[in-house]
Tab-separated table of C-alpha atoms in Angstrom:
chain	number	residue	atom	x	y	z
A	1	MET	CA	21.972	50.667	14.600
A	2	GLU	CA	24.982	48.768	15.941
A	3	LYS	CA	25.192	45.261	14.430
A	4	ILE	CA	23.938	42.680	16.725
A	5	ARG	CA	26.762	40.099	17.601
A	6	MET	CA	26.917	36.261	18.748
A	7	ILE	CA	28.548	37.513	21.816
A	8	ASP	CA	25.306	39.855	22.589
A	9	VAL	CA	23.044	37.238	22.608
A	10	ALA	CA	25.563	35.022	24.631
A	11	LYS	CA	25.488	37.772	27.433
A	12	LYS	CA	21.930	37.998	27.041
A	13	ALA	CA	21.219	34.520	27.677
A	14	GLY	CA	23.924	34.240	30.120
A	15	VAL	CA	25.500	31.385	28.006
A	16	SER	CA	29.112	31.439	26.449
A	17	LYS	CA	29.610	31.985	22.847
A	18	SER	CA	30.255	28.711	21.819
A	19	THR	CA	26.915	27.323	23.538
A	20	VAL	CA	25.097	29.743	20.887
A	21	SER	CA	27.344	28.687	18.328
A	22	GLN	CA	26.095	25.362	19.104
A	23	TYR	CA	22.914	26.302	18.976
A	24	LEU	CA	23.112	27.601	15.901
A	25	ASN	CA	24.692	24.551	14.285
A	26	LYS	CA	21.949	22.485	15.616
A	27	ARG	CA	24.013	20.339	18.154
A	28	TYR	CA	21.654	20.031	20.989
A	29	GLU	CA	23.259	16.901	22.617
A	30	PHE	CA	24.603	18.560	25.858
A	31	MET	CA	22.157	21.678	25.965
A	32	SER	CA	19.188	21.746	28.074
A	33	LYS	CA	15.915	22.171	26.857
A	34	ASP	CA	15.597	25.560	28.691
A	35	THR	CA	19.011	27.008	27.400
A	36	ARG	CA	17.706	26.091	23.890
A	37	GLN	CA	14.514	28.194	24.612
A	38	ARG	CA	16.444	30.983	26.117
A	39	ILE	CA	18.688	31.086	23.257
A	40	SER	CA	15.727	31.153	20.728
A	41	GLU	CA	14.281	33.805	22.845
A	42	VAL	CA	17.295	36.241	22.944
A	43	ILE	CA	17.776	35.621	19.052
A	44	GLN	CA	14.093	36.778	18.413
A	45	GLU	CA	14.500	39.663	20.885
A	46	LEU	CA	17.716	41.222	19.585
A	47	GLY	CA	16.917	40.485	15.989
A	48	PHE	CA	19.844	38.419	15.637
A	49	LYS	CA	21.001	37.134	12.133
A	50	PRO	CA	24.055	34.997	11.783
A	51	ASN	CA	26.349	35.426	9.208
A	52	SER	CA	25.704	32.444	7.058
A	53	VAL	CA	28.547	33.134	4.795
A	54	ALA	CA	30.984	33.666	7.371
A	55	ARG	CA	30.112	30.575	9.057
A	56	SER	CA	30.173	28.401	5.633
A	57	LEU	CA	33.550	29.391	5.164
A	58	LYS	CA	34.604	28.457	8.970
A	59	LEU	CA	33.219	25.109	9.269
A	60	LYS	CA	33.500	24.393	5.432
A	61	LYS	CA	29.901	23.508	5.297
A	62	THR	CA	26.850	25.440	3.478
A	63	ASN	CA	24.288	23.123	4.649
A	64	THR	CA	23.195	23.134	0.920
A	65	ILE	CA	22.744	20.507	-1.142
A	66	GLY	CA	21.807	20.152	-5.102
A	67	ILE	CA	19.546	17.681	-7.080
A	68	ILE	CA	19.750	17.554	-10.770
A	69	VAL	CA	16.603	16.347	-12.821
A	70	PRO	CA	16.038	15.202	-16.090
A	71	ASN	CA	13.101	16.912	-16.546
A	72	ILE	CA	10.890	18.893	-13.755
A	73	ASN	CA	8.007	18.231	-15.709
A	74	TYR	CA	8.229	14.482	-15.443
A	75	SER	CA	5.951	13.167	-12.534
A	76	PHE	CA	8.700	11.068	-11.327
A	77	SER	CA	11.148	14.474	-11.170
A	78	THR	CA	8.452	16.578	-9.533
A	79	ALA	CA	7.758	13.850	-6.373
A	80	VAL	CA	11.455	12.823	-5.928
A	81	SER	CA	12.323	16.427	-5.552
A	82	ARG	CA	9.774	16.715	-3.070
A	83	GLY	CA	10.916	13.795	-0.796
A	84	VAL	CA	14.573	15.030	-1.191
A	85	GLU	CA	13.295	18.901	-0.091
A	86	ASP	CA	11.132	17.622	3.009
A	87	TYR	CA	14.058	15.532	4.181
A	88	CYS	CA	16.301	18.125	3.858
A	89	GLN	CA	13.998	20.617	5.678
A	90	LYS	CA	14.030	18.744	8.756
A	91	LYS	CA	17.789	18.209	8.698
A	92	GLY	CA	18.423	21.885	8.102
A	93	TYR	CA	19.754	21.969	4.603
A	94	SER	CA	18.603	23.922	1.791
A	95	VAL	CA	17.959	22.007	-1.800
A	96	ILE	CA	19.010	23.721	-5.409
A	97	ILE	CA	16.845	22.290	-7.913
A	98	CYS	CA	18.712	21.812	-11.504
A	99	ASN	CA	16.607	20.855	-14.391
A	100	SER	CA	19.154	19.227	-16.919
A	101	ASP	CA	16.469	18.598	-19.768
A	102	ASP	CA	18.463	14.985	-20.405
A	103	ASN	CA	21.120	17.502	-21.936
A	104	PRO	CA	24.499	16.392	-21.358
A	105	GLU	CA	25.820	20.071	-21.623
A	106	LYS	CA	23.548	21.492	-19.312
A	107	GLU	CA	23.920	18.755	-16.937
A	108	HIS	CA	27.510	19.276	-16.727
A	109	ALA	CA	27.526	23.370	-16.286
A	110	TYR	CA	24.848	22.451	-13.532
A	111	ILE	CA	27.419	20.254	-11.858
A	112	GLN	CA	30.296	22.923	-12.153
A	113	MET	CA	27.796	25.470	-10.813
A	114	LEU	CA	26.789	23.294	-7.857
A	115	GLN	CA	30.513	22.814	-7.113
A	116	MET	CA	31.312	26.398	-7.453
A	117	LYS	CA	28.735	27.585	-5.052
A	118	GLN	CA	30.449	24.828	-2.348
A	119	VAL	CA	27.247	22.721	-2.196
A	120	ASP	CA	27.796	19.854	0.601
A	121	GLY	CA	26.690	17.198	-1.865
A	122	ILE	CA	24.882	16.342	-4.901
A	123	ILE	CA	21.818	14.264	-5.855
A	124	ILE	CA	21.724	13.214	-9.482
A	125	SER	CA	19.707	11.479	-12.221
A	126	SER	CA	22.288	11.350	-14.957
A	127	THR	CA	22.671	11.197	-18.576
A	128	GLY	CA	25.445	8.975	-18.303
A	129	GLU	CA	27.425	11.169	-20.267
A	130	ASN	CA	29.318	13.213	-17.633
A	131	ASN	CA	30.679	10.227	-15.467
A	132	ALA	CA	34.007	11.269	-15.780
A	133	LEU	CA	33.252	14.685	-14.485
A	134	LEU	CA	31.452	12.704	-11.755
A	135	LYS	CA	34.494	10.452	-10.768
A	136	GLU	CA	36.573	13.750	-10.598
A	137	GLU	CA	34.156	14.872	-7.874
A	138	ILE	CA	33.923	11.666	-5.945
A	139	ILE	CA	37.969	11.924	-5.920
A	140	ARG	CA	37.852	15.374	-4.350
A	141	GLN	CA	35.182	13.759	-1.935
A	142	LEU	CA	32.100	15.644	-2.634
A	143	PRO	CA	29.568	13.624	-1.644
A	144	LEU	CA	27.126	12.156	-4.328
A	145	VAL	CA	24.330	9.912	-4.521
A	146	LEU	CA	23.018	8.531	-8.224
A	147	LEU	CA	19.230	8.623	-8.496
A	148	ASP	CA	17.096	6.529	-10.809
A	149	ARG	CA	19.949	5.572	-13.096
A	150	ILE	CA	22.735	3.289	-12.358
A	151	PHE	CA	26.350	3.089	-13.957
A	152	GLU	CA	28.652	0.267	-12.580
A	153	ASP	CA	31.686	1.920	-13.449
A	154	ILE	CA	30.229	4.971	-10.641
A	155	LYS	CA	31.239	3.503	-7.080
A	156	ILE	CA	28.965	5.556	-5.071
A	157	ASP	CA	25.435	5.407	-3.382
A	158	MET	CA	22.770	4.642	-5.465
A	159	VAL	CA	18.594	4.899	-5.183
A	160	CYS	CA	16.403	3.271	-8.085
A	161	SER	CA	13.465	1.366	-8.852
A	162	ASP	CA	13.271	-2.276	-9.972
A	163	HIS	CA	12.620	-1.070	-13.451
A	164	ARG	CA	13.029	-4.517	-14.789
A	165	THR	CA	10.700	-6.146	-12.527
A	166	GLY	CA	7.743	-3.458	-13.329
A	167	ALA	CA	7.895	-3.769	-17.038
A	168	PHE	CA	7.785	-7.770	-16.933
A	169	GLU	CA	4.740	-7.613	-14.813
A	170	ALA	CA	3.203	-4.690	-16.829
A	171	ILE	CA	3.826	-6.652	-20.029
A	172	LEU	CA	3.007	-10.009	-18.352
A	173	HIS	CA	-0.340	-8.270	-17.545
A	174	LEU	CA	-1.128	-7.648	-21.623
A	175	ILE	CA	-0.533	-11.178	-22.328
A	176	LYS	CA	-2.864	-12.620	-20.077
A	177	MET	CA	-5.327	-10.056	-21.246
A	178	GLY	CA	-5.064	-11.514	-24.446
A	179	HIS	CA	-2.603	-9.708	-26.039
A	180	LYS	CA	0.720	-10.503	-28.261
A	181	ARG	CA	0.970	-7.263	-30.262
A	182	ILE	CA	2.444	-5.106	-27.755
A	183	LEU	CA	3.973	-1.688	-28.836
A	184	VAL	CA	6.301	0.026	-26.587
A	185	VAL	CA	6.869	3.711	-27.072
A	186	ILE	CA	9.789	5.928	-26.049
A	187	PRO	CA	10.106	9.463	-26.474
A	188	ASP	CA	13.380	10.762	-28.523
A	189	GLU	CA	16.207	8.690	-29.148
A	190	HIS	CA	17.916	8.386	-25.938
A	191	LEU	CA	18.018	5.453	-23.973
A	192	ASN	CA	19.079	5.811	-20.541
A	193	SER	CA	19.838	2.898	-18.007
A	194	SER	CA	16.090	2.919	-16.467
A	195	ARG	CA	14.577	2.611	-20.125
A	196	VAL	CA	17.137	-0.189	-21.293
A	197	SER	CA	15.794	-1.934	-18.111
A	198	ARG	CA	12.389	-1.615	-19.070
A	199	ILE	CA	12.899	-2.642	-22.333
A	200	LYS	CA	14.378	-5.693	-21.050
A	201	GLY	CA	11.736	-6.484	-18.649
A	202	TYR	CA	9.449	-6.283	-21.886
A	203	TYR	CA	11.849	-8.799	-23.810
A	204	ASP	CA	11.561	-11.043	-20.865
A	205	ALA	CA	7.814	-11.291	-20.557
A	206	LEU	CA	7.648	-11.992	-24.575
A	207	VAL	CA	10.286	-15.022	-23.609
A	208	GLU	CA	8.252	-16.152	-20.895
A	209	TYR	CA	5.064	-16.715	-23.441
A	210	ASN	CA	7.141	-17.937	-26.263
A	211	ILE	CA	6.097	-14.847	-28.129
A	212	VAL	CA	8.355	-13.860	-30.841
A	213	ALA	CA	9.613	-10.251	-30.595
A	214	ASP	CA	9.097	-7.730	-33.473
A	215	GLU	CA	11.508	-5.233	-33.516
A	216	ASP	CA	8.754	-2.902	-35.504
A	217	LEU	CA	7.036	-2.358	-32.196
A	218	ILE	CA	9.535	-0.746	-30.295
A	219	VAL	CA	9.497	2.730	-31.799
A	220	TYR	CA	11.098	6.237	-30.623
A	221	VAL	CA	8.703	9.230	-31.024
A	222	SER	CA	8.596	12.699	-30.479
A	223	GLU	CA	5.845	15.685	-31.106
A	224	ASN	CA	6.777	16.001	-34.778
A	225	ASN	CA	6.623	12.614	-35.672
A	226	ILE	CA	4.275	10.688	-33.569
A	227	ASP	CA	1.131	11.008	-36.152
A	228	ALA	CA	3.161	9.548	-39.003
A	229	LYS	CA	4.817	6.846	-37.125
A	230	MET	CA	1.410	5.915	-35.256
A	231	ASP	CA	-0.426	5.926	-38.189
A	232	ASP	CA	1.788	3.592	-39.905
A	233	LEU	CA	1.834	1.073	-37.084
A	234	PHE	CA	-1.849	1.269	-37.021
A	235	LYS	CA	-2.115	0.344	-40.700
A	236	MET	CA	-0.077	-2.867	-40.504
A	237	ASP	CA	-1.918	-6.073	-41.497
A	238	ASP	CA	-1.281	-7.077	-38.046
A	239	PRO	CA	-1.443	-3.873	-35.713
A	240	PRO	CA	-0.742	-3.541	-32.076
A	241	THR	CA	-3.543	-4.220	-30.185
A	242	ALA	CA	-1.608	-2.693	-26.414
A	243	ILE	CA	0.688	-0.173	-25.663
A	244	PHE	CA	3.521	0.230	-23.270
A	245	CYS	CA	4.842	3.868	-22.569
A	246	ILE	CA	7.968	3.807	-21.271
A	247	ASN	CA	7.804	7.141	-19.142
A	248	ASP	CA	5.038	9.483	-18.304
A	249	LEU	CA	6.174	11.822	-21.331
A	250	ALA	CA	5.482	8.803	-23.764
A	251	THR	CA	2.423	8.543	-21.794
A	252	LEU	CA	1.075	11.662	-22.523
A	253	GLN	CA	2.170	11.659	-26.352
A	254	VAL	CA	0.315	8.325	-26.980
A	255	LEU	CA	-2.678	9.835	-24.842
A	256	THR	CA	-3.113	12.629	-26.953
A	257	TYR	CA	-2.490	10.891	-30.162
A	258	LEU	CA	-4.819	8.149	-29.096
A	259	LYS	CA	-7.567	11.264	-28.598
A	260	ARG	CA	-6.930	13.185	-31.790
A	261	LYS	CA	-7.115	10.117	-34.003
A	262	LYS	CA	-10.583	8.862	-31.722
A	263	ILE	CA	-8.893	5.703	-30.981
A	264	LYS	CA	-10.641	4.233	-28.049
A	265	ILE	CA	-9.127	2.937	-24.683
A	266	PRO	CA	-9.338	0.055	-24.054
A	267	GLU	CA	-12.033	-1.202	-27.084
A	268	ASP	CA	-9.604	-0.190	-29.891
A	269	VAL	CA	-5.950	-0.555	-27.825
A	270	ALA	CA	-4.856	-1.196	-24.315
A	271	VAL	CA	-2.367	1.238	-22.720
A	272	ILE	CA	-0.292	0.728	-19.802
A	273	GLY	CA	1.903	3.464	-18.518
A	274	VAL	CA	4.940	4.223	-16.491
A	275	ASP	CA	4.691	6.327	-13.199
A	276	ASP	CA	1.469	7.176	-11.182
A	277	PHE	CA	-0.150	10.954	-11.434
A	278	PRO	CA	-3.282	12.561	-9.899
A	279	ALA	CA	-4.989	12.513	-13.129
A	280	ALA	CA	-4.607	8.737	-14.109
A	281	ASN	CA	-7.773	7.532	-12.349
A	282	LEU	CA	-9.784	10.502	-13.354
A	283	LEU	CA	-9.258	9.591	-17.327
A	284	GLU	CA	-12.610	8.196	-19.090
A	285	SER	CA	-10.587	5.016	-18.781
A	286	PRO	CA	-8.540	4.951	-15.534
A	287	LEU	CA	-4.976	4.468	-16.896
A	288	THR	CA	-3.299	1.145	-15.556
A	289	VAL	CA	0.530	2.229	-14.469
A	290	VAL	CA	3.838	0.779	-13.191
A	291	GLY	CA	4.114	2.697	-10.026
A	292	GLN	CA	7.411	3.863	-8.237
A	293	HIS	CA	7.869	4.672	-5.142
A	294	THR	CA	9.175	7.842	-6.087
A	295	TYR	CA	8.536	10.345	-2.956
A	296	ASP	CA	10.154	7.855	-0.606
A	297	MET	CA	13.151	7.652	-3.242
A	298	GLY	CA	13.641	10.979	-2.904
A	299	ILE	CA	13.743	10.667	0.942
A	300	LYS	CA	16.348	7.813	0.762
A	301	ALA	CA	18.362	9.910	-1.747
A	302	ALA	CA	18.311	12.721	0.749
A	303	GLU	CA	19.278	10.322	3.857
A	304	LEU	CA	22.024	8.743	2.031
A	305	LEU	CA	23.754	11.900	1.024
A	306	ILE	CA	23.526	13.255	4.670
A	307	ARG	CA	24.758	10.616	5.608
A	308	ARG	CA	27.791	10.911	3.870
A	309	ILE	CA	28.301	14.682	3.835
A	310	GLU	CA	27.861	14.220	8.166
A	311	ASP	CA	30.288	11.199	8.167
A	312	LYS	CA	33.124	11.335	6.260
A	313	ASN	CA	34.188	8.112	7.369
A	314	VAL	CA	31.202	6.038	5.868
A	315	ASP	CA	32.890	3.463	3.127
A	316	LYS	CA	30.632	1.210	1.847
A	317	CYS	CA	28.648	2.239	-0.624
A	318	VAL	CA	24.615	1.309	-0.689
A	319	GLN	CA	22.514	0.508	-3.590
A	320	HIS	CA	18.704	0.715	-2.514
A	321	VAL	CA	16.364	-0.521	-4.989
A	322	PHE	CA	12.467	0.010	-4.517
A	323	PRO	CA	9.843	-2.520	-5.860
A	324	CYS	CA	7.352	-1.176	-8.286
A	325	GLU	CA	3.679	-1.749	-8.034
A	326	LEU	CA	1.549	-2.469	-11.050
A	327	ILE	CA	-1.860	-0.215	-10.282
A	328	VAL	CA	-4.503	-2.235	-12.341
A	329	ARG	CA	-7.355	0.093	-13.778
A	330	GLU	CA	-9.574	0.156	-16.895
A	331	SER	CA	-7.362	1.024	-19.616
A	332	CYS	CA	-6.168	-2.606	-20.581
A	333	GLY	CA	-9.932	-3.897	-20.232
A	334	PHE	CA	-10.851	-7.264	-19.424
A	335	LYS	CA	-9.401	-10.430	-19.599
A	336	LYS	CA	-9.504	-11.508	-23.504
A	337	ASN	CA	-8.182	-14.994	-23.565
A	338	ASP	CA	-8.300	-17.672	-20.785
A	339	SER	CA	-6.133	-20.176	-22.414
A	340	LEU	CA	-2.781	-18.439	-21.914
């Protein structure tokens, strides 16, 4: 069977080849609704399939973007990716989702892979270890948007949450509930910019109420060492009475530990997590969390990226900061001390 060409569609629809090309590229400004409908019907009737590779080479545009997330298992990564994909789908872009596992080498490889695939732009929640490579891509004029993690030495569009204020409000809530020995749990040894901001928010709240910080109450845990580290903390003469989990991985590890050790929430210890998730409200003691507008962050990141892809004259960099929201449930118990 002879291959159907664009000129065949044009003849059948009674329009020029350039009009069909405009239709395929979603440039409808000077095209009537009837013309669009006629071209659509002819394409379906003839079974025309445009050569996307040839079009990409000609236009130097693939209508594809990449997003690199730290861990697709995080509720943050899942919700953000959905926001990106939903917005891009409406704008006619495909999305390649890459999971870096917060591994700088894996992240480096993904950046290079996406560049080789000639994506039109990249959204990245970076480890911070590949900033030199990101700067090279900026010089090459590959549109980029930094997501969640902010680096002052990179001048490009950024979308993040107000992590410091979110953590401050969470710790303030615990203090007002009567807690002074507040443990911060961080998964692994890696400190990215969002985690650093949350730790600063923790200290801000302690200073607000003149509570002396205890460095022993900031701990890094993994699946292999959480039992030993948490056991030691609860054996202290003055053990922690509340736990702030710095992300949803820390929350999962802490909840698993507490259940395994039969430590009750909030009777024995209060718990606050970061990032809401569907099961948070279904736990035996529904979990208080610092909620982020993750889906909206994904939409905003995609919007900024496509704006820069489609308008090469965009110069001013945008830093869009979403507020966090403290969602109070039962995992912190009831107020213990009205004198604070």
